[in-house]
Short mmCIF file of C-alpha atoms and ligand atoms in Angstrom, two decimals:
data_model
loop_
_atom_site.label_atom_id
_atom_site.label_comp_id
_atom_site.label_asym_id
_atom_site.label_seq_id
_atom_site.Cartn_x
_atom_site.Cartn_y
_atom_site.Cartn_z
CA MET A 424 0.26 -0.03 -0.12
CA ASN A 425 1.05 3.68 -0.89
CA THR A 426 0.25 6.15 1.65
CA ARG A 427 0.53 10.29 0.63
CA GLN A 428 1.46 12.70 3.16
CA ASN A 429 1.72 16.41 1.68
CA GLY A 430 2.07 15.07 -1.67
CA GLN A 431 4.70 12.72 -1.06
CA SER A 432 4.63 9.00 -1.67
CA THR A 433 5.86 6.65 1.20
CA GLU A 434 5.83 2.82 1.35
CA THR A 435 3.98 0.79 4.03
CA THR A 436 5.76 -2.77 4.94
CA SER A 437 3.52 -4.95 6.11
CA PRO A 438 2.45 -7.84 3.92
CA ALA A 439 -1.13 -7.77 5.53
CA GLU A 440 -0.83 -4.04 4.75
CA LEU A 441 -1.38 -3.23 8.34
CA ALA A 442 2.13 -2.24 9.97
CA TRP A 443 3.08 1.04 8.38
CA ASP A 444 6.71 2.93 9.56
CA SER A 445 8.21 5.90 8.01
CA PRO A 446 7.75 7.81 10.18
CA GLY A 447 6.36 5.15 12.42
CA VAL A 448 3.04 5.69 13.77
CA ALA A 449 3.37 9.54 13.33
CA SER A 450 1.49 9.07 10.03
CA VAL A 451 -1.68 6.84 9.76
CA PRO A 452 -2.72 5.78 6.64
CA TYR A 453 -6.58 7.22 6.10
CA LYS A 454 -7.85 3.98 5.12
CA PHE A 455 -7.53 2.82 8.83
CA PHE A 456 -10.37 4.73 9.40
CA PHE A 457 -12.75 3.22 6.59
CA ASP A 458 -12.11 0.17 5.36
CA GLN A 459 -14.62 -2.56 6.16
CA GLU A 460 -11.38 -5.64 6.49
CA ILE A 461 -9.64 -3.53 8.98
CA TYR A 462 -12.77 -2.75 10.79
CA GLU A 463 -12.84 -6.40 10.52
CA LEU A 464 -9.74 -7.88 11.48
CA GLU A 465 -9.93 -5.03 14.49
CA GLN A 466 -12.84 -6.86 16.15
CA ARG A 467 -11.30 -9.87 16.10
CA ARG A 468 -7.51 -8.94 16.91
CA VAL A 469 -8.05 -5.66 19.18
CA PHE A 470 -11.65 -6.31 20.92
CA ARG A 471 -11.42 -10.13 21.33
CA GLY A 472 -7.64 -9.59 21.33
CA PRO A 473 -5.35 -9.81 24.67
CA VAL A 474 -7.15 -6.77 26.00
CA TRP A 475 -9.26 -6.07 28.38
CA ASN A 476 -12.80 -4.03 27.83
CA TYR A 477 -14.24 -1.63 30.31
CA VAL A 478 -18.05 -2.60 30.69
CA ALA A 479 -19.67 -1.32 33.28
CA ILE A 480 -19.38 0.45 37.23
CA GLU A 481 -19.96 -2.35 39.77
CA SER A 482 -22.46 0.10 41.09
CA GLU A 483 -24.55 0.11 38.48
CA ILE A 484 -25.79 -3.60 38.92
CA PRO A 485 -25.22 -3.82 42.90
CA ASN A 486 -27.49 -6.48 43.65
CA PRO A 487 -27.92 -9.93 42.52
CA GLY A 488 -29.85 -9.80 39.00
CA ASP A 489 -28.95 -6.66 38.22
CA PHE A 490 -27.85 -6.57 34.65
CA LYS A 491 -26.58 -4.00 32.11
CA ALA A 492 -26.49 -4.95 28.42
CA ASN A 493 -23.32 -3.41 26.34
CA PHE A 494 -20.94 -4.18 24.09
CA VAL A 495 -17.47 -5.76 23.77
CA GLY A 496 -16.45 -3.96 20.14
CA ASP A 497 -19.66 -4.17 18.22
CA THR A 498 -20.19 -7.83 19.93
CA PRO A 499 -23.57 -7.20 22.30
CA ILE A 500 -22.49 -8.60 26.00
CA VAL A 501 -24.38 -8.66 29.24
CA VAL A 502 -22.89 -7.88 32.81
CA ALA A 503 -24.59 -9.32 35.17
CA ARG A 504 -24.57 -9.46 38.97
CA GLY A 505 -24.60 -13.55 40.16
CA ARG A 506 -26.65 -15.02 43.22
CA GLU A 507 -23.51 -15.33 45.38
CA GLY A 508 -22.92 -11.60 44.17
CA ALA A 509 -19.77 -12.05 41.94
CA ILE A 510 -19.73 -10.55 38.11
CA HIS A 511 -20.56 -12.34 34.95
CA THR A 512 -20.00 -11.28 31.55
CA PHE A 513 -21.68 -13.26 28.57
CA VAL A 514 -22.51 -13.07 25.11
CA ASN A 515 -25.91 -11.80 24.15
CA ARG A 516 -26.70 -14.18 21.56
CA CYS A 517 -29.01 -17.02 21.85
CA ALA A 518 -27.12 -20.94 21.63
CA HIS A 519 -30.02 -21.63 19.79
CA ARG A 520 -30.04 -19.59 16.92
CA GLY A 521 -28.47 -16.30 17.62
CA ALA A 522 -31.20 -14.10 18.46
CA LEU A 523 -30.25 -11.55 20.91
CA VAL A 524 -31.62 -12.76 24.56
CA CYS A 525 -31.52 -9.43 26.57
CA ARG A 526 -33.24 -6.68 24.78
CA GLU A 527 -33.18 -4.39 27.65
CA ILE A 528 -30.69 -1.85 28.57
CA ARG A 529 -30.05 -2.69 31.97
CA GLY A 530 -33.17 -4.13 34.95
CA ASN A 531 -33.13 -7.46 36.87
CA SER A 532 -33.72 -10.43 36.58
CA MET A 533 -32.68 -13.75 37.90
CA THR A 534 -33.06 -15.44 34.62
CA HIS A 535 -32.09 -14.55 31.07
CA VAL A 536 -34.86 -15.94 28.56
CA CYS A 537 -34.87 -15.75 24.35
CA ILE A 538 -38.17 -14.80 23.12
CA TYR A 539 -37.62 -16.92 19.95
CA HIS A 540 -38.08 -20.00 21.26
CA GLN A 541 -37.79 -19.72 25.49
CA TRP A 542 -34.50 -21.38 25.78
CA SER A 543 -33.47 -19.75 28.99
CA TYR A 544 -30.31 -18.81 30.65
CA ASP A 545 -29.33 -18.08 34.46
CA LEU A 546 -27.30 -15.21 35.42
CA GLU A 547 -23.07 -16.71 34.13
CA GLY A 548 -25.16 -17.67 31.31
CA ASN A 549 -25.36 -21.07 32.11
CA LEU A 550 -28.74 -22.99 29.84
CA ILE A 551 -31.17 -23.90 32.28
CA GLY A 552 -34.09 -24.23 30.23
CA VAL A 553 -34.71 -26.19 26.59
CA PRO A 554 -39.28 -26.10 26.11
CA PHE A 555 -40.26 -29.49 24.24
CA ARG A 556 -36.18 -30.79 24.64
CA HIS A 557 -37.61 -34.38 24.90
CA GLY A 558 -40.11 -33.64 22.23
CA LEU A 559 -43.85 -34.32 22.73
CA GLU A 560 -45.67 -38.03 23.23
CA GLY A 561 -42.58 -39.65 21.92
CA LYS A 562 -41.99 -37.49 19.04
CA GLY A 563 -39.32 -35.14 17.95
CA GLY A 564 -36.85 -33.03 20.51
CA TYR A 565 -33.37 -32.98 21.03
CA SER A 566 -31.42 -36.29 20.61
CA SER A 567 -29.78 -38.03 23.99
CA ASP A 568 -27.08 -36.77 23.22
CA PHE A 569 -27.79 -33.04 24.00
CA THR A 570 -26.64 -31.61 26.92
CA THR A 571 -27.39 -28.12 28.64
CA ALA A 572 -23.83 -27.54 29.43
CA GLY A 573 -22.83 -27.53 25.81
CA HIS A 574 -25.37 -25.13 24.61
CA GLY A 575 -24.67 -22.01 26.88
CA LEU A 576 -23.98 -18.14 25.63
CA GLN A 577 -20.30 -17.52 25.49
CA LYS A 578 -18.40 -16.45 28.71
CA LEU A 579 -15.87 -13.81 28.80
CA ARG A 580 -13.22 -12.99 31.94
CA THR A 581 -14.65 -10.20 33.89
CA ALA A 582 -12.59 -8.56 36.41
CA SER A 583 -12.93 -5.15 38.42
CA TYR A 584 -10.30 -2.48 39.93
CA ALA A 585 -11.59 0.37 41.90
CA GLY A 586 -15.26 0.10 40.71
CA LEU A 587 -14.57 -0.52 37.28
CA VAL A 588 -15.96 -3.82 35.63
CA PHE A 589 -14.04 -4.86 32.69
CA ALA A 590 -14.37 -8.24 30.34
CA SER A 591 -12.02 -10.29 27.84
CA PHE A 592 -12.69 -12.49 25.05
CA SER A 593 -8.74 -13.96 25.78
CA ALA A 594 -7.33 -16.29 27.70
CA GLU A 595 -4.26 -14.98 27.17
CA ALA A 596 -4.99 -10.93 28.27
CA PRO A 597 -3.20 -10.67 31.49
CA VAL A 598 -4.62 -10.20 35.06
CA LEU A 599 -6.21 -7.18 35.04
CA GLU A 600 -4.13 -5.16 37.76
CA ASP A 601 -0.64 -5.80 35.03
CA TYR A 602 -2.85 -5.02 31.61
CA LEU A 603 -3.74 -1.70 33.34
CA GLY A 604 0.22 -1.78 34.89
CA ASP A 605 1.30 0.94 37.30
CA VAL A 606 1.13 4.17 35.59
CA ALA A 607 -2.92 3.62 34.74
CA ARG A 608 -3.65 2.52 38.22
CA LYS A 609 -2.29 5.05 39.39
CA TRP A 610 -4.31 7.85 37.75
CA ILE A 611 -7.20 5.95 38.26
CA ASP A 612 -6.82 5.26 42.64
CA ARG A 613 -6.27 9.08 42.69
CA THR A 614 -9.65 9.64 40.85
CA LEU A 615 -11.68 6.79 42.06
CA ASN A 616 -10.45 7.34 45.50
CA ARG A 617 -13.13 5.83 46.97
CA PRO A 618 -16.46 4.37 46.17
CA ILE A 619 -18.76 5.94 43.25
CA ARG A 620 -22.07 5.52 42.36
CA ALA A 621 -24.01 6.78 39.13
CA LEU A 622 -26.05 9.58 38.48
CA GLY A 623 -26.84 9.66 35.00
CA TYR A 624 -26.13 8.81 30.86
CA SER A 625 -25.92 10.47 28.09
CA ARG A 626 -25.95 8.42 24.80
CA GLN A 627 -24.03 10.05 21.38
CA LEU A 628 -23.98 8.68 17.84
CA ILE A 629 -21.25 10.04 15.91
CA ASP A 630 -20.66 9.83 12.14
CA ALA A 631 -17.07 8.76 12.30
CA ASN A 632 -14.65 5.74 13.38
CA TRP A 633 -13.92 5.36 16.84
CA LYS A 634 -10.04 5.69 16.48
CA LEU A 635 -10.75 8.96 15.47
CA TYR A 636 -12.16 9.56 18.57
CA ALA A 637 -9.39 7.51 20.38
CA GLU A 638 -7.43 10.21 19.06
CA ASN A 639 -9.28 12.79 19.82
CA VAL A 640 -9.20 12.43 23.61
CA ARG A 641 -5.40 11.67 23.30
CA ASP A 642 -4.80 15.15 21.80
CA PRO A 643 -4.14 17.88 23.97
CA TYR A 644 -3.32 20.49 21.20
CA HIS A 645 -7.30 20.64 20.13
CA GLY A 646 -8.35 20.96 23.46
CA SER A 647 -7.83 24.85 23.63
CA LEU A 648 -8.19 25.80 19.80
CA LEU A 649 -11.27 23.75 19.22
CA HIS A 650 -12.88 24.45 22.38
CA LEU A 651 -13.85 27.98 22.78
CA PHE A 652 -15.57 27.56 26.11
CA ASN A 653 -11.86 25.81 27.60
CA ALA A 654 -9.99 28.22 26.71
CA THR A 655 -11.86 31.75 27.23
CA PHE A 656 -12.60 29.87 30.83
CA GLY A 657 -9.52 28.23 31.84
CA ILE A 658 -10.85 24.90 32.06
CA ALA A 659 -7.94 23.47 29.72
CA ARG A 660 -5.61 25.74 28.14
CA VAL A 661 -2.14 24.30 26.10
CA SER A 662 -0.82 27.33 28.37
CA GLN A 663 -2.17 25.39 32.09
CA GLU A 664 0.63 23.64 33.68
CA GLY A 665 0.30 20.36 32.23
CA ALA A 666 1.36 17.10 31.14
CA VAL A 667 1.05 14.09 29.32
CA THR A 668 1.98 10.46 30.29
CA MET A 669 1.21 6.94 29.44
CA ASP A 670 2.61 3.40 30.18
CA PRO A 671 4.87 1.09 28.44
CA SER A 672 2.63 -0.01 25.65
CA GLY A 673 0.70 3.36 24.67
CA GLY A 674 -2.19 2.58 25.44
CA HIS A 675 -3.29 4.05 28.40
CA ASN A 676 -2.51 7.48 28.96
CA VAL A 677 -3.44 10.37 30.83
CA ILE A 678 -3.24 14.47 29.94
CA HIS A 679 -3.69 16.75 33.13
CA ALA A 680 -3.38 20.11 33.51
CA ARG A 681 -3.17 22.69 36.58
CA LYS A 682 -4.25 26.22 36.61
CA ARG A 683 -1.83 29.50 36.57
CA THR A 684 -2.17 32.65 37.09
CA GLN A 685 -4.90 34.54 34.15
CA GLU A 686 -1.87 36.49 32.81
CA GLN A 687 0.23 33.81 32.22
CA GLU A 688 -1.98 31.14 30.49
CA THR A 689 -3.48 34.01 28.31
CA ARG A 690 -0.80 35.99 26.64
CA ALA A 691 0.19 33.00 23.97
CA TYR A 692 -3.34 33.21 22.69
CA SER A 693 -3.28 36.65 22.45
CA GLN A 694 0.02 36.88 20.95
CA GLU A 695 -1.11 34.28 18.81
CA LYS A 696 -4.40 35.76 17.72
CA ILE A 697 -6.15 32.57 18.19
CA ARG A 698 -10.12 32.93 17.82
CA SER A 699 -10.88 30.27 20.82
CA TYR A 700 -9.75 32.43 23.59
CA GLN A 701 -12.29 35.57 23.95
CA LYS A 702 -11.38 37.88 26.39
CA SER A 703 -14.77 40.06 26.39
CA PHE A 704 -16.84 36.32 27.04
CA ALA A 705 -18.35 35.79 30.56
CA LEU A 706 -20.67 33.58 31.72
CA ALA A 707 -24.11 34.84 32.28
CA ASP A 708 -24.58 32.48 35.36
CA PRO A 709 -21.17 31.70 37.03
CA SER A 710 -22.74 29.34 38.65
CA LEU A 711 -21.35 26.54 36.23
CA LEU A 712 -18.21 26.99 37.51
CA GLN A 713 -17.92 27.50 41.28
CA GLY A 714 -17.82 23.71 42.46
CA GLU A 715 -14.98 23.21 45.17
CA PRO A 716 -11.86 21.60 44.61
CA ASP A 717 -11.58 17.73 45.38
CA PRO A 718 -8.81 17.69 48.13
CA LEU A 719 -7.29 14.48 47.01
CA ILE A 720 -7.88 16.32 42.95
CA ASP A 721 -5.79 19.27 42.28
CA THR A 722 -5.95 19.14 38.52
CA THR A 723 -8.47 21.69 36.57
CA THR A 724 -8.94 19.10 34.10
CA THR A 725 -7.57 15.05 34.43
CA ILE A 726 -8.43 13.01 30.55
CA GLN A 727 -7.28 9.23 31.12
CA THR A 728 -8.03 7.17 28.35
CA ILE A 729 -7.30 3.48 29.54
CA PHE A 730 -7.38 1.07 25.69
CA PRO A 731 -8.79 0.32 23.85
CA VAL A 732 -12.17 2.01 24.79
CA LEU A 733 -12.39 4.11 28.20
CA VAL A 734 -12.11 7.60 29.30
CA ILE A 735 -12.07 8.73 32.53
CA GLN A 736 -13.18 12.12 32.93
CA GLN A 737 -12.08 14.96 35.46
CA ILE A 738 -13.16 18.36 34.04
CA ALA A 739 -13.61 19.91 37.13
CA ASN A 740 -16.01 18.42 39.44
CA SER A 741 -17.26 16.33 36.52
CA LEU A 742 -16.36 12.92 36.80
CA ALA A 743 -17.32 10.51 34.31
CA THR A 744 -16.80 7.05 32.23
CA ARG A 745 -16.58 7.39 28.43
CA GLN A 746 -16.91 4.13 26.93
CA ILE A 747 -16.11 4.39 22.79
CA ILE A 748 -18.59 1.57 20.92
CA PRO A 749 -17.65 1.07 16.97
CA LYS A 750 -20.77 0.47 15.02
CA GLY A 751 -19.38 -0.17 11.40
CA PRO A 752 -16.20 1.36 10.04
CA SER A 753 -17.99 5.18 9.69
CA ARG A 754 -19.64 5.31 13.28
CA MET A 755 -19.30 5.47 16.11
CA GLU A 756 -21.72 5.56 19.87
CA LEU A 757 -20.17 7.53 22.98
CA VAL A 758 -21.94 6.49 25.93
CA SER A 759 -21.00 8.93 29.37
CA THR A 760 -21.92 7.52 32.34
CA PHE A 761 -21.30 10.19 34.57
CA PHE A 762 -20.63 9.40 38.68
CA THR A 763 -20.24 10.52 41.86
CA TYR A 764 -18.92 9.85 45.35
CA VAL A 765 -21.07 7.66 47.30
CA ASP A 766 -20.17 10.25 50.68
CA ASP A 767 -20.59 13.39 48.59
CA ASP A 768 -23.61 15.64 50.10
CA GLU A 769 -26.31 16.58 48.58
CA GLN A 770 -24.29 20.49 47.03
CA THR A 771 -21.53 18.70 45.75
CA VAL A 772 -23.89 16.08 44.01
CA SER A 773 -25.56 19.16 41.91
CA THR A 774 -22.10 21.08 41.43
CA ARG A 775 -21.28 17.77 39.75
CA LEU A 776 -24.68 16.86 37.75
CA LYS A 777 -24.89 20.88 36.65
CA GLN A 778 -20.74 20.10 35.41
CA ALA A 779 -22.15 17.65 33.91
CA ASN A 780 -22.90 20.33 30.77
CA LEU A 781 -19.27 20.31 30.29
CA ALA A 782 -19.30 17.43 28.72
CA GLY A 783 -21.76 14.66 26.47
CA PRO A 784 -23.23 15.26 23.03
CA ALA A 785 -24.39 19.02 23.35
CA GLY A 786 -21.99 19.58 26.07
CA TYR A 787 -20.21 23.16 25.64
CA ILE A 788 -16.81 21.42 25.57
CA SER A 789 -17.36 18.68 23.79
CA MET A 790 -20.07 19.34 21.35
CA GLU A 791 -17.48 20.08 19.19
CA ASP A 792 -15.75 16.83 19.72
CA GLY A 793 -18.13 15.10 17.61
CA TYR A 794 -18.21 17.62 14.94
CA ALA A 795 -14.73 17.60 14.06
CA ILE A 796 -13.77 14.16 14.37
CA GLU A 797 -17.20 14.21 11.40
CA LEU A 798 -15.68 16.41 9.41
CA VAL A 799 -12.82 14.09 9.13
CA GLN A 800 -14.53 11.75 8.74
CA GLN A 801 -16.22 13.04 5.82
CA SER A 802 -13.30 13.95 4.24
CA ILE A 803 -11.24 11.13 4.62
CA VAL A 804 -12.80 8.51 2.66
CA HIS A 805 -12.28 10.08 -0.32
CA GLY A 806 -8.19 10.12 0.50
CA GLY A 807 -7.61 6.23 1.19
CA ASP A 808 -3.98 7.10 -0.49
CA TYR A 809 -3.47 9.40 1.71
CA ALA A 810 -2.16 9.69 5.76
CA SER A 811 -2.45 11.60 8.65
CA PHE A 812 0.17 14.01 10.01
CA VAL A 813 1.20 13.42 13.54
CA GLU A 814 4.53 15.26 14.18
CA LEU A 815 3.84 17.44 17.11
CA GLY A 816 6.54 17.07 20.06
CA GLY A 817 8.54 14.85 17.60
CA THR A 818 7.77 11.32 16.20
CA GLY A 819 8.28 9.01 19.21
CA ARG A 820 5.96 8.38 22.07
CA LYS A 821 8.04 10.26 25.17
CA LEU A 822 6.54 11.35 27.63
CA GLU A 823 6.32 15.66 27.48
CA ASP A 824 5.66 18.05 30.48
CA ASP A 825 3.97 20.45 28.28
CA LEU A 826 0.03 20.19 26.00
CA VAL A 827 1.92 20.73 23.20
CA THR A 828 2.22 17.81 21.86
CA GLU A 829 0.57 14.93 19.67
CA SER A 830 2.57 11.73 21.69
CA PRO A 831 -0.47 10.36 23.10
CA ILE A 832 -1.81 9.66 19.85
CA ARG A 833 1.66 7.75 18.58
CA GLY A 834 1.14 6.02 21.87
CA PHE A 835 -2.40 4.35 21.33
CA TRP A 836 -1.21 4.20 17.65
CA HIS A 837 1.90 2.12 18.93
CA CYS A 838 -0.53 -0.18 20.79
CA TYR A 839 -2.89 -0.73 17.98
CA ARG A 840 -0.20 -1.24 15.99
CA GLU A 841 1.04 -4.13 18.02
CA LEU A 842 -1.94 -6.05 17.98
CA MET A 843 -2.97 -5.64 14.57
CA THR A 844 0.34 -7.73 13.64
CA ARG A 845 1.14 -9.38 16.07
CA ALA A 846 1.76 -13.35 15.21
CA LEU A 847 -1.02 -15.79 16.21
S1 FES B 786 -32.85 -18.45 18.56
FE1 FES B 786 -32.82 -18.40 21.10
S2 FES B 786 -34.41 -19.56 21.88
FE2 FES B 786 -34.28 -19.82 19.76
FE1 FE2 B 787 -12.21 17.92 22.87
#
């Protein structure tokens, strides 16, 4: 495959056309964002590969029988709390002839019954009921060697860390703690420093490939250029004291920023005449940004990403997980679960709810993200031989103590490329 960037032609190297270099992962073929074959390959190699996919917050399903329907990649799954309290995950596809078994997003039920022919399953996905299994009046039914044990729902490995539930199709994925690694665990421990509960959800369909969003949340460069609200009201500015960090795989990243003085932060925007900083703008209702800082969280903004689909968001007092769900090569869904600490008082919960307006489908900050990556998708489908240019801050994956970098994006692509090209 040839790729062209700024008119220059470069050769990619993998026979499978999936490894690319020159200059490494700092140039990503646009084909990766719309090609059906690549999409299907990444379902197998990434989402059903040796990774842990975020699927729930433990406290969303506190009681035996509580369940949540979700996806791992584009495979429908169910996360259910068992009779003994353990959490189980299984594929939401009937072992008989493939119908979706669980049709609600969440609820409570001690069994899951497929409506097509009424096969029923327990909370671990085991088959427990088959109508007319022995036929009727000596006729029909299944053969004598049919066993329920051989026809359960496909089970996934399930594990939790700091109240977050992850699932994996792969026996090769390391234990969850090791998969997350020291760097990601440190930041999860800091944000999820005490028990949490979900406050509510937002869901957003975006007509763009899921990896464009994975790039977006690893991109400190756009944070104050695309988002007028960020730059104007000091939520995130590249001129803030900030840093990017990542684990050795490159897939798990953290972008974090702290306020400096208004003058230190805005001088660069004025000098560069950047339109997203509007000195004269003021909030008609300043209470939006008047939350008390959490004593254990000393950043204005922390966006943590856990490969492949989880984002942990802390923007001022707004806390949320975001899950990226691929819906085909050119479509994705973004599901945000806003949460609060269990011990928060009423005033703090109210602030977190109000600041939920910063993110989400119509959020003051994140409204532009969906639009920006749709603009990319619309354009690159006509540029299959071209590639993106991801060289801000160099071409490698070094950790940086400034925010004028695309290093976390290169980290994501490094991790993705390892999975897509590894020998099986
Ligand atoms: S497809 Fe589910 S019982 Fe037949
Ligand atoms: Fe953004």
